Every structure is written in C-alpha cells, then in structure tokens.
Amino acid sequence: MSKRYAIILAAGQGTRMKSKLYKVLHSVCGKPMVQHVVDQVSKLTIQEIVTIIGHGAEKVQLQLGTSSQYALQEEQLGTAHAVMQAEGILAGKEGVTIVVCGDTPLIKAETMEALFAQHEKQKAKATILTAKIDSPAGYGRIVRNGDGLVEKIVEHKDASDEERKINEINTGTYCFDNQALFAALKSVSNENAQGEYYLPDVIEIIKKQGEIVTAYQTDDFEETIGVNDRIALSEAETIMRKRINQNHMRNGVTIVDPTSTYIEADVQIGQDTILLPGTMIKGNTVIGTDCQIGPNSEIEDCVVGDNTVIRQSVAVKSSIGSKVNIGPFAHIRPQSAIEDEVKIGNFVEIKKTVFGKGSKASHLSYIGDAEVGRDVNIGCGSITVNYDGKNKFLTKIEDEVFIGCNSNLVAPVTIGKGAYVAAGSTITKDVPGEALSIARARQENKENYVHKLHLKK
Ligand code: UD1
Ligand code: CA
C-alpha cells in the first residue's frame, strides 16, 4: 500500500453561517464539525494529516491539538489555494492524498477507505467522492462524457442551465496522487464566477494530461452534506443524532423515544441502560449498565456507575456511583462525588461535595462545599451555610450522623461521627461525635393565653 496523507480544508470564513464563531467550530451533537472530520480521518492509516487554517486559526488549532499539522492560509482565495498551503509539508512526497472539507461532519471513515481502495485499484491520479441527490443546488456538478467517464466538475455558479440539471454532485472529498495534485494546482486559475481558485478544477487539468480520473459514488448522500448555513447545520445534527442513537441501541441500550433523546458524540453507555424521553447526555459522560435515565434529565461530563436511576434531574461534571437514586428534580453541580447506594431526592442541590456511601438527602436540601461520610441522613430542608458573602467554607459531616429537619450548618463546621443534630438547629460550633446538639430557642407554652387575649377585647 502506498503512503497516505490527508488535507483538511478548514480556513473558509463561513459567511453563510452569519456567526461570530468560525464555521468549522460549530458543533454537531456537541462536537465541532472539524473535529468529527479529523476523528474519522484518524481512524484510517494516514502518515500525515495537515489542516488548512485561516481566520480564527488559534481556535481551530486549540481544538484539534496535536492530532494534525497545520498550514496557514492567510487569505481565503479558494479551495485550490487552500490546498496549496500544504505544499511546504507534503509536496514532492510519493503517495495518495485525501482532501476532505472541514464542513462535512457526517463523512465516515469506511467511505474514505472505500474511496482510497477504488483510487488505488483503478490506478487513478484523481478519484472524486460523488453522490446523487434530488436537490443539487449549490454543489459542484460532475460532468461526464459520452462514455460515462468524468470530464470535469463545474461549480453551481458557473454551470449552464443544462449542467445544473445534473444531479450527481461533488461531495468535496477526493483522493489524489500527491505529486500530480501539487503539479496540477499550479495551473488552476481564478477566472470564474466567484474569482476563486477552485480545487475541483484540478480534475479537468489532470484528465487533460491523459491520466485516469474516476469517481466513487456513495449511495449515502446524508453522509456527504456540506454545512454552509444553519439550516444545513440542523439537518446534519438530526442525521448525526439518529446515527449516534442507533449505535447505542445496537450496543444494547434501550432508547424509548429516539426523537426526543439527545446523546452527544463521545458519550458511552452500558448495556441494558434505559433512556426515557427528554433526556440529554452530553460531553464525555460515561454511564454504566442497567441504569435508568430520564424522563427529562440532563447529564454532562459525568461518570455514572451501574443500576443507578436519575429522574427529571440535572448532573454536571460529577461522579455518581452505582445503585444511586437521584431525583425527581435534583441538581448535582460540578465537582461532586456521589458514592454508591446514595439517595438524593426531590429539590436537593449538591455542589462540590463528596456524598458518602449509603447516605441520604431525600428532600429540599442544599449541600455545598461539604464532605459527607457514610450512612448519613440529612433531614428535609437542611442546608450547609457555606458562604459568608466573600468566602466559601467547608462543612464536614462524619459517618452515621443524623441531621434533623430544617437545620443550618454554618461552615466551617464539623459534625462528629454518629452525632445527632436536633431539628431546627442552627449549628455554628463543631459537634463532638455521638453527641446530640440542639441549637434553637427553647419552646415555651403559655397556658390559657388565648383566653386572656379574648378578655382584653
Ligand atoms: C465546495 C466545492 C463544491 C462541492 C462542495 C461540497 C469548491 C470550489 N467547491 O463548495 O464543488 O460540491 O464543496 O460540500 O471547492 N476553504 C478554505 N479556504 C478557502 C475556501 C474554502 O479552507 O479559501 C474550506 C472551507 O472552510 C470549507 C471547504 O474549504 O471547509 C469548502 O469550502 P466552501 O466555501 O464551503 O465550498 P462550497 O461552496 O461548499
Ligand atoms: Ca461547503
């Protein structure tokens, strides 16, 4: 097998997006478009990947990191000019180069592999990935001669009425003999409707040199959608979402209503977990087996164990153990560690807290900046008073503590192992282990008070 290289075009401004955000950084299912492309390209055996970056370069580079080399295209003079910028890195090398647009986030590694295979089998100098579609407006059209062989690609804006009727389009992905590519680029001109140097023009140039040019037609048009505006972005999102959901279902996850379940690209979910409607699972979340998530839950960058239930709740950047029961209507905020067999009930908010194994906060509590031990029971309406308006302080609740309902634990404070806090207490001093602490006004009953009150009248 010859050496393989990849060039990813990501320098265009993306004016049709009407956005401050650089086009290829717009996300599809939580991952920037260009990252989808690089991830798929990286599944192939490729010696060198070069991404062409322009305006907004640092941000693209920050996103892709060391998975690619970079070439800067200072002015966006067209796709051929963009490829030219890789000359310093790739020109002169022997092998096959695949060119992919950073705005085709749905392209799959298998399809690129098939493109390479056809290119190599046909001993071609150029092979275009094409697709037949019902509404080809906007795309470059594949012009074939009487024998059905590819002659050239004509851009929509330059096409005659007759050519516009062609429904086989250029998907913007190609394989080239690397040396033939860089040689042909030198002959591309910008005399066309957009005054740009078009990469598709190298097809006609190579063909006219008497070399073999072929096309590989994919039957999955959806995969090759180029995202130029927000309508196409939403279409890509719908297709990608369906693809992600189906992958999880094939792997043994039940998704009760895939149309209302949103799982981002890098999420992992274990077998026999059930996702109920209205659920969003985002970022680098990993969910174990036999869990039940939803309805209406949002989980972002969390690690969740096995057999855990999360109903109508939000959890962000936290770890949640096994056999945990969360919700309905709970909020797990960042940097929390919810250990196994915990119960977090309705209207409970947890922030930056370790919540120990078997502990419970079943109703209406705020636990922030706390270390809660094992088998602790936090009564309804109890809170950690962690903030004095300026600084945050730690509350330590040791193992087997019982916090009575409606207590305030004014931090910094420690409740020792096995201690009891009486309901309605405002605790401002440490409580020793095994102690009972009552910190509230004593109750006084005024006998017959009501009668005295009436006599006065
Ligand atoms: C391009 C093709 C068209 C094809 C379509 C498929 C050309 C001239 N046309 O059209 O035949 O049907 O893709 O989606 O190539 N870019 C740069 N530098 C530039 C210009 C563009 O890096 O100077 C990058 C863009 O960031 C983008 C890609 O190249 O990722 C394609 O550019 P775009 O302007 O979207 O081309 P299309 O008009 O969609
Ligand atoms: Ca495009």
Short mmCIF file of C-alpha atoms in Angstrom, two decimals, residues 8-409:
data_model
loop_
_atom_site.label_atom_id
_atom_site.label_comp_id
_atom_site.label_asym_id
_atom_site.label_seq_id
_atom_site.Cartn_x
_atom_site.Cartn_y
_atom_site.Cartn_z
CA ILE A 8 -8.48 19.01 5.77
CA LEU A 9 -9.83 22.30 4.48
CA ALA A 10 -10.85 24.49 7.37
CA ALA A 11 -9.81 28.03 6.50
CA GLY A 12 -13.02 29.35 4.93
CA GLN A 13 -14.80 32.17 6.73
CA GLY A 14 -18.21 30.55 6.59
CA THR A 15 -20.02 33.83 5.85
CA ARG A 16 -23.28 32.00 5.20
CA MET A 17 -23.38 30.92 8.86
CA LYS A 18 -23.71 34.60 9.91
CA SER A 19 -21.79 33.87 13.09
CA LYS A 20 -19.03 35.16 15.34
CA LEU A 21 -17.96 31.57 15.69
CA TYR A 22 -15.72 30.25 13.00
CA LYS A 23 -17.69 27.87 10.71
CA VAL A 24 -15.89 24.56 11.24
CA LEU A 25 -16.09 25.08 15.02
CA HIS A 26 -19.88 24.98 15.05
CA SER A 27 -20.89 21.83 16.87
CA VAL A 28 -22.87 18.87 15.61
CA CYS A 29 -24.02 16.70 18.52
CA GLY A 30 -21.67 18.51 20.87
CA LYS A 31 -18.51 18.19 18.80
CA PRO A 32 -17.10 20.80 16.40
CA MET A 33 -17.57 19.82 12.75
CA VAL A 34 -13.85 19.81 12.00
CA GLN A 35 -13.22 17.51 14.98
CA HIS A 36 -15.72 14.99 13.57
CA VAL A 37 -13.79 15.04 10.30
CA VAL A 38 -10.38 14.66 11.97
CA ASP A 39 -11.69 11.85 14.21
CA GLN A 40 -12.88 9.89 11.16
CA VAL A 41 -9.70 10.57 9.18
CA SER A 42 -7.68 9.44 12.20
CA LYS A 43 -9.36 6.00 12.05
CA LEU A 44 -7.59 5.40 8.73
CA THR A 45 -3.90 4.64 8.42
CA ILE A 46 -2.62 8.05 7.41
CA GLN A 47 1.02 9.12 7.63
CA GLU A 48 0.41 12.85 7.89
CA ILE A 49 -2.69 14.97 8.44
CA VAL A 50 -2.48 18.64 7.51
CA THR A 51 -5.31 21.02 8.40
CA ILE A 52 -5.53 24.29 6.50
CA ILE A 53 -6.47 27.05 8.88
CA GLY A 54 -7.13 30.73 8.34
CA HIS A 55 -9.07 33.37 10.12
CA GLY A 56 -9.65 32.12 13.69
CA ALA A 57 -6.66 29.80 13.34
CA GLU A 58 -5.71 29.62 17.00
CA LYS A 59 -9.13 28.36 17.98
CA VAL A 60 -9.09 25.55 15.42
CA GLN A 61 -5.57 24.62 16.47
CA LEU A 62 -6.60 24.66 20.11
CA GLN A 63 -9.50 22.35 19.28
CA LEU A 64 -7.53 19.81 17.23
CA GLY A 65 -4.30 19.92 19.22
CA THR A 66 -1.53 17.62 18.09
CA SER A 67 -3.78 15.31 16.06
CA SER A 68 -2.88 17.32 12.96
CA GLN A 69 -0.20 19.51 11.47
CA TYR A 70 -1.25 22.97 10.34
CA ALA A 71 -0.75 25.21 7.35
CA LEU A 72 -1.96 28.79 7.39
CA GLN A 73 -3.97 30.24 4.52
CA GLU A 74 -3.79 33.94 5.22
CA GLU A 75 -6.29 34.99 2.59
CA GLN A 76 -9.18 32.76 1.58
CA LEU A 77 -8.73 32.70 -2.16
CA GLY A 78 -10.47 29.37 -2.75
CA THR A 79 -10.17 25.66 -2.09
CA ALA A 80 -7.29 25.10 -4.57
CA HIS A 81 -5.35 27.93 -2.95
CA ALA A 82 -6.09 26.36 0.44
CA VAL A 83 -4.63 23.00 -0.61
CA MET A 84 -1.55 24.82 -1.99
CA GLN A 85 -0.73 25.92 1.54
CA ALA A 86 0.16 22.32 2.39
CA GLU A 87 2.91 22.42 -0.24
CA GLY A 88 5.66 23.05 2.28
CA ILE A 89 4.71 19.90 4.20
CA LEU A 90 3.54 17.47 1.51
CA ALA A 91 4.77 18.47 -1.99
CA GLY A 92 7.21 16.03 -3.55
CA LYS A 93 6.11 13.13 -1.36
CA GLU A 94 5.08 9.89 -3.01
CA GLY A 95 1.67 8.53 -2.11
CA VAL A 96 -2.05 9.26 -2.11
CA THR A 97 -3.61 12.34 -0.54
CA ILE A 98 -7.22 12.54 0.54
CA VAL A 99 -8.70 16.03 0.67
CA VAL A 100 -11.73 16.50 2.94
CA CYS A 101 -13.70 19.64 3.76
CA GLY A 102 -13.95 20.60 7.42
CA ASP A 103 -17.65 21.36 6.90
CA THR A 104 -18.72 17.78 6.04
CA PRO A 105 -19.07 16.44 9.59
CA LEU A 106 -21.00 13.29 8.64
CA ILE A 107 -18.33 11.71 6.45
CA LYS A 108 -17.39 8.22 7.68
CA ALA A 109 -14.02 6.51 7.79
CA GLU A 110 -15.43 3.48 5.89
CA THR A 111 -16.43 5.67 2.98
CA MET A 112 -13.00 7.31 2.84
CA GLU A 113 -11.44 3.86 2.96
CA ALA A 114 -13.61 2.75 0.01
CA LEU A 115 -12.56 5.88 -1.88
CA PHE A 116 -8.87 5.07 -1.31
CA ALA A 117 -9.48 1.45 -2.37
CA GLN A 118 -11.13 2.41 -5.65
CA HIS A 119 -8.44 5.01 -6.35
CA GLU A 120 -5.66 2.50 -5.84
CA LYS A 121 -7.41 -0.30 -7.72
CA GLN A 122 -8.05 1.88 -10.75
CA LYS A 123 -4.50 3.27 -10.61
CA ALA A 124 -6.10 6.70 -10.90
CA LYS A 125 -4.42 10.04 -10.40
CA ALA A 126 -7.65 11.51 -9.04
CA THR A 127 -10.85 9.97 -7.62
CA ILE A 128 -13.82 12.08 -6.59
CA LEU A 129 -16.36 11.04 -3.96
CA THR A 130 -19.73 11.83 -5.57
CA ALA A 131 -23.37 11.37 -4.67
CA LYS A 132 -26.69 11.60 -6.50
CA ILE A 133 -29.19 13.91 -4.86
CA ASP A 134 -32.62 15.34 -5.52
CA SER A 135 -31.77 18.99 -4.94
CA PRO A 136 -28.20 19.56 -6.07
CA ALA A 137 -28.36 23.39 -5.95
CA GLY A 138 -25.19 24.91 -4.51
CA TYR A 139 -22.96 21.89 -5.11
CA GLY A 140 -20.37 21.36 -7.85
CA ARG A 141 -21.74 19.06 -10.61
CA ILE A 142 -19.95 16.05 -12.06
CA VAL A 143 -19.74 16.37 -15.84
CA ARG A 144 -19.25 13.01 -17.59
CA ASN A 145 -18.53 12.41 -21.28
CA GLY A 146 -20.43 10.14 -23.69
CA ASP A 147 -18.62 7.10 -22.30
CA GLY A 148 -19.65 7.95 -18.78
CA LEU A 149 -16.14 8.98 -17.77
CA VAL A 150 -15.60 12.03 -15.59
CA GLU A 151 -14.52 15.09 -17.58
CA LYS A 152 -14.62 17.86 -15.03
CA ILE A 153 -16.52 19.45 -12.14
CA VAL A 154 -18.46 22.62 -12.70
CA GLU A 155 -19.44 24.82 -9.77
CA HIS A 156 -23.12 25.71 -9.40
CA LYS A 157 -22.48 29.41 -10.02
CA ASP A 158 -20.54 28.68 -13.21
CA ALA A 159 -22.85 25.97 -14.54
CA SER A 160 -25.05 26.30 -17.62
CA ASP A 161 -28.77 25.54 -17.31
CA GLU A 162 -28.09 22.16 -18.85
CA GLU A 163 -25.28 21.41 -16.34
CA ARG A 164 -27.45 22.48 -13.43
CA LYS A 165 -29.79 19.62 -14.29
CA ILE A 166 -27.03 17.13 -13.41
CA ASN A 167 -27.85 15.59 -10.06
CA GLU A 168 -24.51 13.90 -9.41
CA ILE A 169 -22.58 16.23 -7.14
CA ASN A 170 -19.04 16.71 -5.88
CA THR A 171 -19.06 15.94 -2.16
CA GLY A 172 -15.79 17.86 -1.70
CA THR A 173 -13.80 14.74 -0.79
CA TYR A 174 -11.17 13.46 -3.23
CA CYS A 175 -8.14 11.18 -3.46
CA PHE A 176 -5.18 12.37 -5.50
CA ASP A 177 -1.79 11.11 -6.43
CA ASN A 178 0.09 13.53 -4.19
CA GLN A 179 2.64 14.68 -6.75
CA ALA A 180 0.04 15.01 -9.54
CA LEU A 181 -2.09 17.14 -7.18
CA PHE A 182 0.59 19.70 -6.38
CA ALA A 183 1.69 19.85 -10.05
CA ALA A 184 -1.90 20.43 -11.25
CA LEU A 185 -2.59 23.11 -8.62
CA LYS A 186 -0.06 25.35 -10.36
CA SER A 187 -2.31 25.54 -13.44
CA VAL A 188 -5.55 26.47 -11.64
CA SER A 189 -6.82 29.97 -12.48
CA ASN A 190 -9.40 32.12 -10.78
CA GLU A 191 -11.32 33.14 -13.88
CA ASN A 192 -14.76 32.05 -12.78
CA ALA A 193 -17.97 33.38 -11.30
CA GLN A 194 -16.52 33.68 -7.78
CA GLY A 195 -12.99 34.83 -8.71
CA GLU A 196 -11.62 31.94 -6.63
CA TYR A 197 -9.07 29.20 -7.19
CA TYR A 198 -11.27 26.10 -7.30
CA LEU A 199 -9.85 22.75 -6.21
CA PRO A 200 -12.36 20.90 -8.45
CA ASP A 201 -10.56 22.45 -11.46
CA VAL A 202 -7.60 20.12 -10.92
CA ILE A 203 -9.84 17.27 -12.08
CA GLU A 204 -10.07 18.67 -15.59
CA ILE A 205 -6.36 19.55 -15.57
CA ILE A 206 -5.31 16.00 -14.60
CA LYS A 207 -7.80 14.50 -17.07
CA LYS A 208 -6.41 16.61 -19.90
CA GLN A 209 -2.95 15.28 -19.12
CA GLY A 210 -4.33 11.89 -20.22
CA GLU A 211 -4.33 10.49 -16.70
CA ILE A 212 -7.02 8.30 -15.14
CA VAL A 213 -9.71 10.21 -13.24
CA THR A 214 -12.52 8.22 -11.62
CA ALA A 215 -15.50 8.82 -9.38
CA TYR A 216 -16.68 6.76 -6.44
CA GLN A 217 -20.39 7.28 -5.97
CA THR A 218 -21.70 6.74 -2.46
CA ASP A 219 -25.34 5.80 -2.07
CA ASP A 220 -25.50 7.54 1.30
CA PHE A 221 -25.94 11.19 0.41
CA GLU A 222 -26.64 12.12 4.01
CA GLU A 223 -23.04 11.38 4.87
CA THR A 224 -21.70 13.98 2.49
CA ILE A 225 -23.80 17.02 3.42
CA GLY A 226 -21.71 20.20 3.36
CA VAL A 227 -22.77 22.58 6.13
CA ASN A 228 -22.78 26.11 4.76
CA ASP A 229 -25.61 27.61 6.81
CA ARG A 230 -27.61 26.99 9.96
CA ILE A 231 -30.33 25.09 8.14
CA ALA A 232 -27.80 22.53 6.92
CA LEU A 233 -26.30 22.55 10.44
CA SER A 234 -29.63 21.46 11.90
CA GLU A 235 -30.00 18.80 9.20
CA ALA A 236 -26.55 17.45 9.99
CA GLU A 237 -27.46 17.43 13.68
CA THR A 238 -30.60 15.37 13.02
CA ILE A 239 -28.73 12.82 10.92
CA MET A 240 -25.82 12.56 13.37
CA ARG A 241 -28.20 12.22 16.32
CA LYS A 242 -30.01 9.35 14.65
CA ARG A 243 -26.69 7.70 13.87
CA ILE A 244 -25.46 8.04 17.48
CA ASN A 245 -28.75 6.76 18.95
CA GLN A 246 -28.80 3.76 16.63
CA ASN A 247 -25.21 2.88 17.58
CA HIS A 248 -26.18 2.83 21.26
CA MET A 249 -29.28 0.76 20.54
CA ARG A 250 -27.17 -1.73 18.57
CA ASN A 251 -24.90 -1.95 21.60
CA GLY A 252 -27.76 -2.86 23.94
CA VAL A 253 -29.11 0.47 25.20
CA THR A 254 -32.90 0.96 25.19
CA ILE A 255 -33.96 4.37 23.92
CA VAL A 256 -37.69 4.65 24.40
CA ASP A 257 -38.12 7.69 22.15
CA PRO A 258 -35.07 8.37 19.95
CA THR A 259 -36.62 11.55 18.54
CA SER A 260 -36.52 13.19 21.97
CA THR A 261 -33.23 11.74 23.19
CA TYR A 262 -30.06 13.75 22.61
CA ILE A 263 -26.75 11.98 23.08
CA GLU A 264 -23.54 13.76 22.18
CA ALA A 265 -20.87 12.15 20.05
CA ASP A 266 -18.40 10.95 22.71
CA VAL A 267 -20.84 9.61 25.30
CA GLN A 268 -20.51 5.95 26.38
CA ILE A 269 -23.46 3.96 27.75
CA GLY A 270 -23.52 0.40 29.12
CA GLN A 271 -25.85 -2.44 28.22
CA ASP A 272 -29.44 -2.61 29.42
CA THR A 273 -29.46 1.01 30.43
CA ILE A 274 -32.80 2.61 29.57
CA LEU A 275 -33.08 6.18 28.39
CA LEU A 276 -36.50 7.74 28.82
CA PRO A 277 -37.84 10.64 26.72
CA GLY A 278 -36.48 14.16 27.01
CA THR A 279 -33.01 13.12 28.05
CA MET A 280 -29.78 14.88 27.03
CA ILE A 281 -26.44 13.22 27.70
CA LYS A 282 -23.51 15.44 26.94
CA GLY A 283 -19.74 15.80 26.77
CA ASN A 284 -17.56 12.97 28.00
CA THR A 285 -20.26 11.27 30.05
CA VAL A 286 -19.83 7.56 30.73
CA ILE A 287 -22.89 5.69 32.02
CA GLY A 288 -22.76 2.12 33.31
CA THR A 289 -25.09 -0.82 32.80
CA ASP A 290 -28.71 -1.26 33.93
CA CYS A 291 -29.27 2.41 34.68
CA GLN A 292 -32.46 4.31 34.09
CA ILE A 293 -32.01 7.88 32.95
CA GLY A 294 -34.91 10.26 32.48
CA PRO A 295 -37.50 11.20 31.68
CA ASN A 296 -36.22 14.75 31.21
CA SER A 297 -32.73 14.52 32.61
CA GLU A 298 -29.59 16.39 31.54
CA ILE A 299 -26.23 14.83 32.28
CA GLU A 300 -22.99 16.47 31.25
CA ASP A 301 -19.42 15.24 31.72
CA CYS A 302 -20.39 12.75 34.43
CA VAL A 303 -19.28 9.22 35.20
CA VAL A 304 -22.24 7.13 36.39
CA GLY A 305 -21.97 3.58 37.79
CA ASP A 306 -24.36 0.65 37.31
CA ASN A 307 -28.01 0.27 38.37
CA THR A 308 -28.41 3.97 39.03
CA VAL A 309 -31.65 5.89 38.47
CA ILE A 310 -31.66 9.59 37.56
CA ARG A 311 -35.15 11.01 37.05
CA GLN A 312 -36.02 14.57 35.97
CA SER A 313 -32.66 15.87 37.17
CA VAL A 314 -29.53 17.73 36.11
CA ALA A 315 -26.00 16.48 36.84
CA VAL A 316 -22.83 18.23 35.68
CA LYS A 317 -19.11 17.37 35.88
CA SER A 318 -19.50 14.92 38.74
CA SER A 319 -19.13 11.25 39.51
CA ILE A 320 -22.17 9.24 40.53
CA GLY A 321 -21.79 5.70 41.86
CA SER A 322 -23.80 2.51 41.48
CA LYS A 323 -27.29 1.87 42.86
CA VAL A 324 -27.77 5.58 43.38
CA ASN A 325 -31.23 7.07 43.21
CA ILE A 326 -31.45 10.69 42.11
CA GLY A 327 -34.48 12.88 41.62
CA PRO A 328 -37.02 13.81 40.67
CA PHE A 329 -35.87 17.44 40.43
CA ALA A 330 -32.36 17.21 41.88
CA HIS A 331 -29.35 19.23 40.78
CA ILE A 332 -25.86 17.79 41.05
CA ARG A 333 -23.42 20.62 40.38
CA PRO A 334 -19.74 20.35 39.38
CA GLN A 335 -17.04 18.59 41.36
CA SER A 336 -19.37 16.40 43.32
CA ALA A 337 -18.73 12.73 44.06
CA ILE A 338 -21.89 10.81 44.86
CA GLU A 339 -20.87 7.40 46.17
CA ASP A 340 -22.72 4.07 45.85
CA GLU A 341 -26.22 3.48 47.21
CA VAL A 342 -26.91 7.13 47.87
CA LYS A 343 -30.33 8.72 47.66
CA ILE A 344 -30.69 12.32 46.53
CA GLY A 345 -34.38 13.16 46.48
CA ASN A 346 -36.58 15.94 45.20
CA PHE A 347 -35.39 19.55 45.28
CA VAL A 348 -31.93 18.72 46.57
CA GLU A 349 -28.92 20.63 45.27
CA ILE A 350 -25.41 19.24 45.75
CA LYS A 351 -22.29 21.24 44.90
CA LYS A 352 -18.58 20.39 45.20
CA THR A 353 -19.40 17.74 47.74
CA VAL A 354 -18.34 14.20 48.48
CA PHE A 355 -21.52 12.38 49.49
CA GLY A 356 -20.59 9.09 51.15
CA LYS A 357 -21.88 5.58 50.53
CA GLY A 358 -25.42 4.87 51.68
CA SER A 359 -26.13 8.48 52.73
CA LYS A 360 -29.42 10.22 52.05
CA ALA A 361 -30.71 13.70 51.43
CA SER A 362 -34.26 12.91 50.47
CA HIS A 363 -35.95 16.28 50.27
CA LEU A 364 -35.36 20.03 49.90
CA SER A 365 -31.69 20.48 50.85
CA TYR A 366 -28.62 22.42 49.75
CA ILE A 367 -25.30 20.68 50.38
CA GLY A 368 -22.35 22.70 49.09
CA ASP A 369 -18.61 22.54 49.80
CA ALA A 370 -19.11 19.57 52.06
CA GLU A 371 -17.65 16.21 52.93
CA VAL A 372 -20.44 13.88 53.92
CA GLY A 373 -19.46 10.48 55.32
CA ARG A 374 -21.24 7.13 55.04
CA ASP A 375 -24.79 6.36 56.14
CA VAL A 376 -25.59 9.96 56.97
CA ASN A 377 -29.19 11.11 56.96
CA ILE A 378 -29.82 14.72 56.08
CA GLY A 379 -33.32 15.72 57.07
CA CYS A 380 -35.73 17.66 54.93
CA GLY A 381 -34.90 21.32 54.45
CA SER A 382 -31.39 21.17 55.91
CA ILE A 383 -28.58 23.19 54.37
CA THR A 384 -24.90 23.89 54.60
CA VAL A 385 -24.34 27.61 55.11
CA ASN A 386 -21.15 27.68 53.08
CA TYR A 387 -20.83 31.32 52.05
CA ASP A 388 -20.35 34.48 54.09
CA GLY A 389 -20.68 36.78 51.12
CA LYS A 390 -16.96 36.69 50.44
CA ASN A 391 -15.55 33.22 51.00
CA LYS A 392 -16.73 29.63 50.86
CA PHE A 393 -16.18 27.28 53.81
CA LEU A 394 -16.19 23.53 54.32
CA THR A 395 -18.78 21.51 56.22
CA LYS A 396 -17.67 18.07 57.43
CA ILE A 397 -20.34 15.59 58.33
CA GLU A 398 -18.80 12.34 59.55
CA ASP A 399 -20.18 8.80 59.19
CA GLU A 400 -23.61 7.90 60.59
CA VAL A 401 -24.57 11.44 61.50
CA PHE A 402 -28.25 12.34 61.67
CA ILE A 403 -29.16 15.90 60.75
CA GLY A 404 -32.69 16.79 61.85
CA CYS A 405 -35.02 18.63 59.54
CA ASN A 406 -34.56 22.28 58.75
CA SER A 407 -31.06 22.62 60.21
CA ASN A 408 -28.46 25.18 59.19
CA LEU A 409 -24.85 24.03 59.41
#
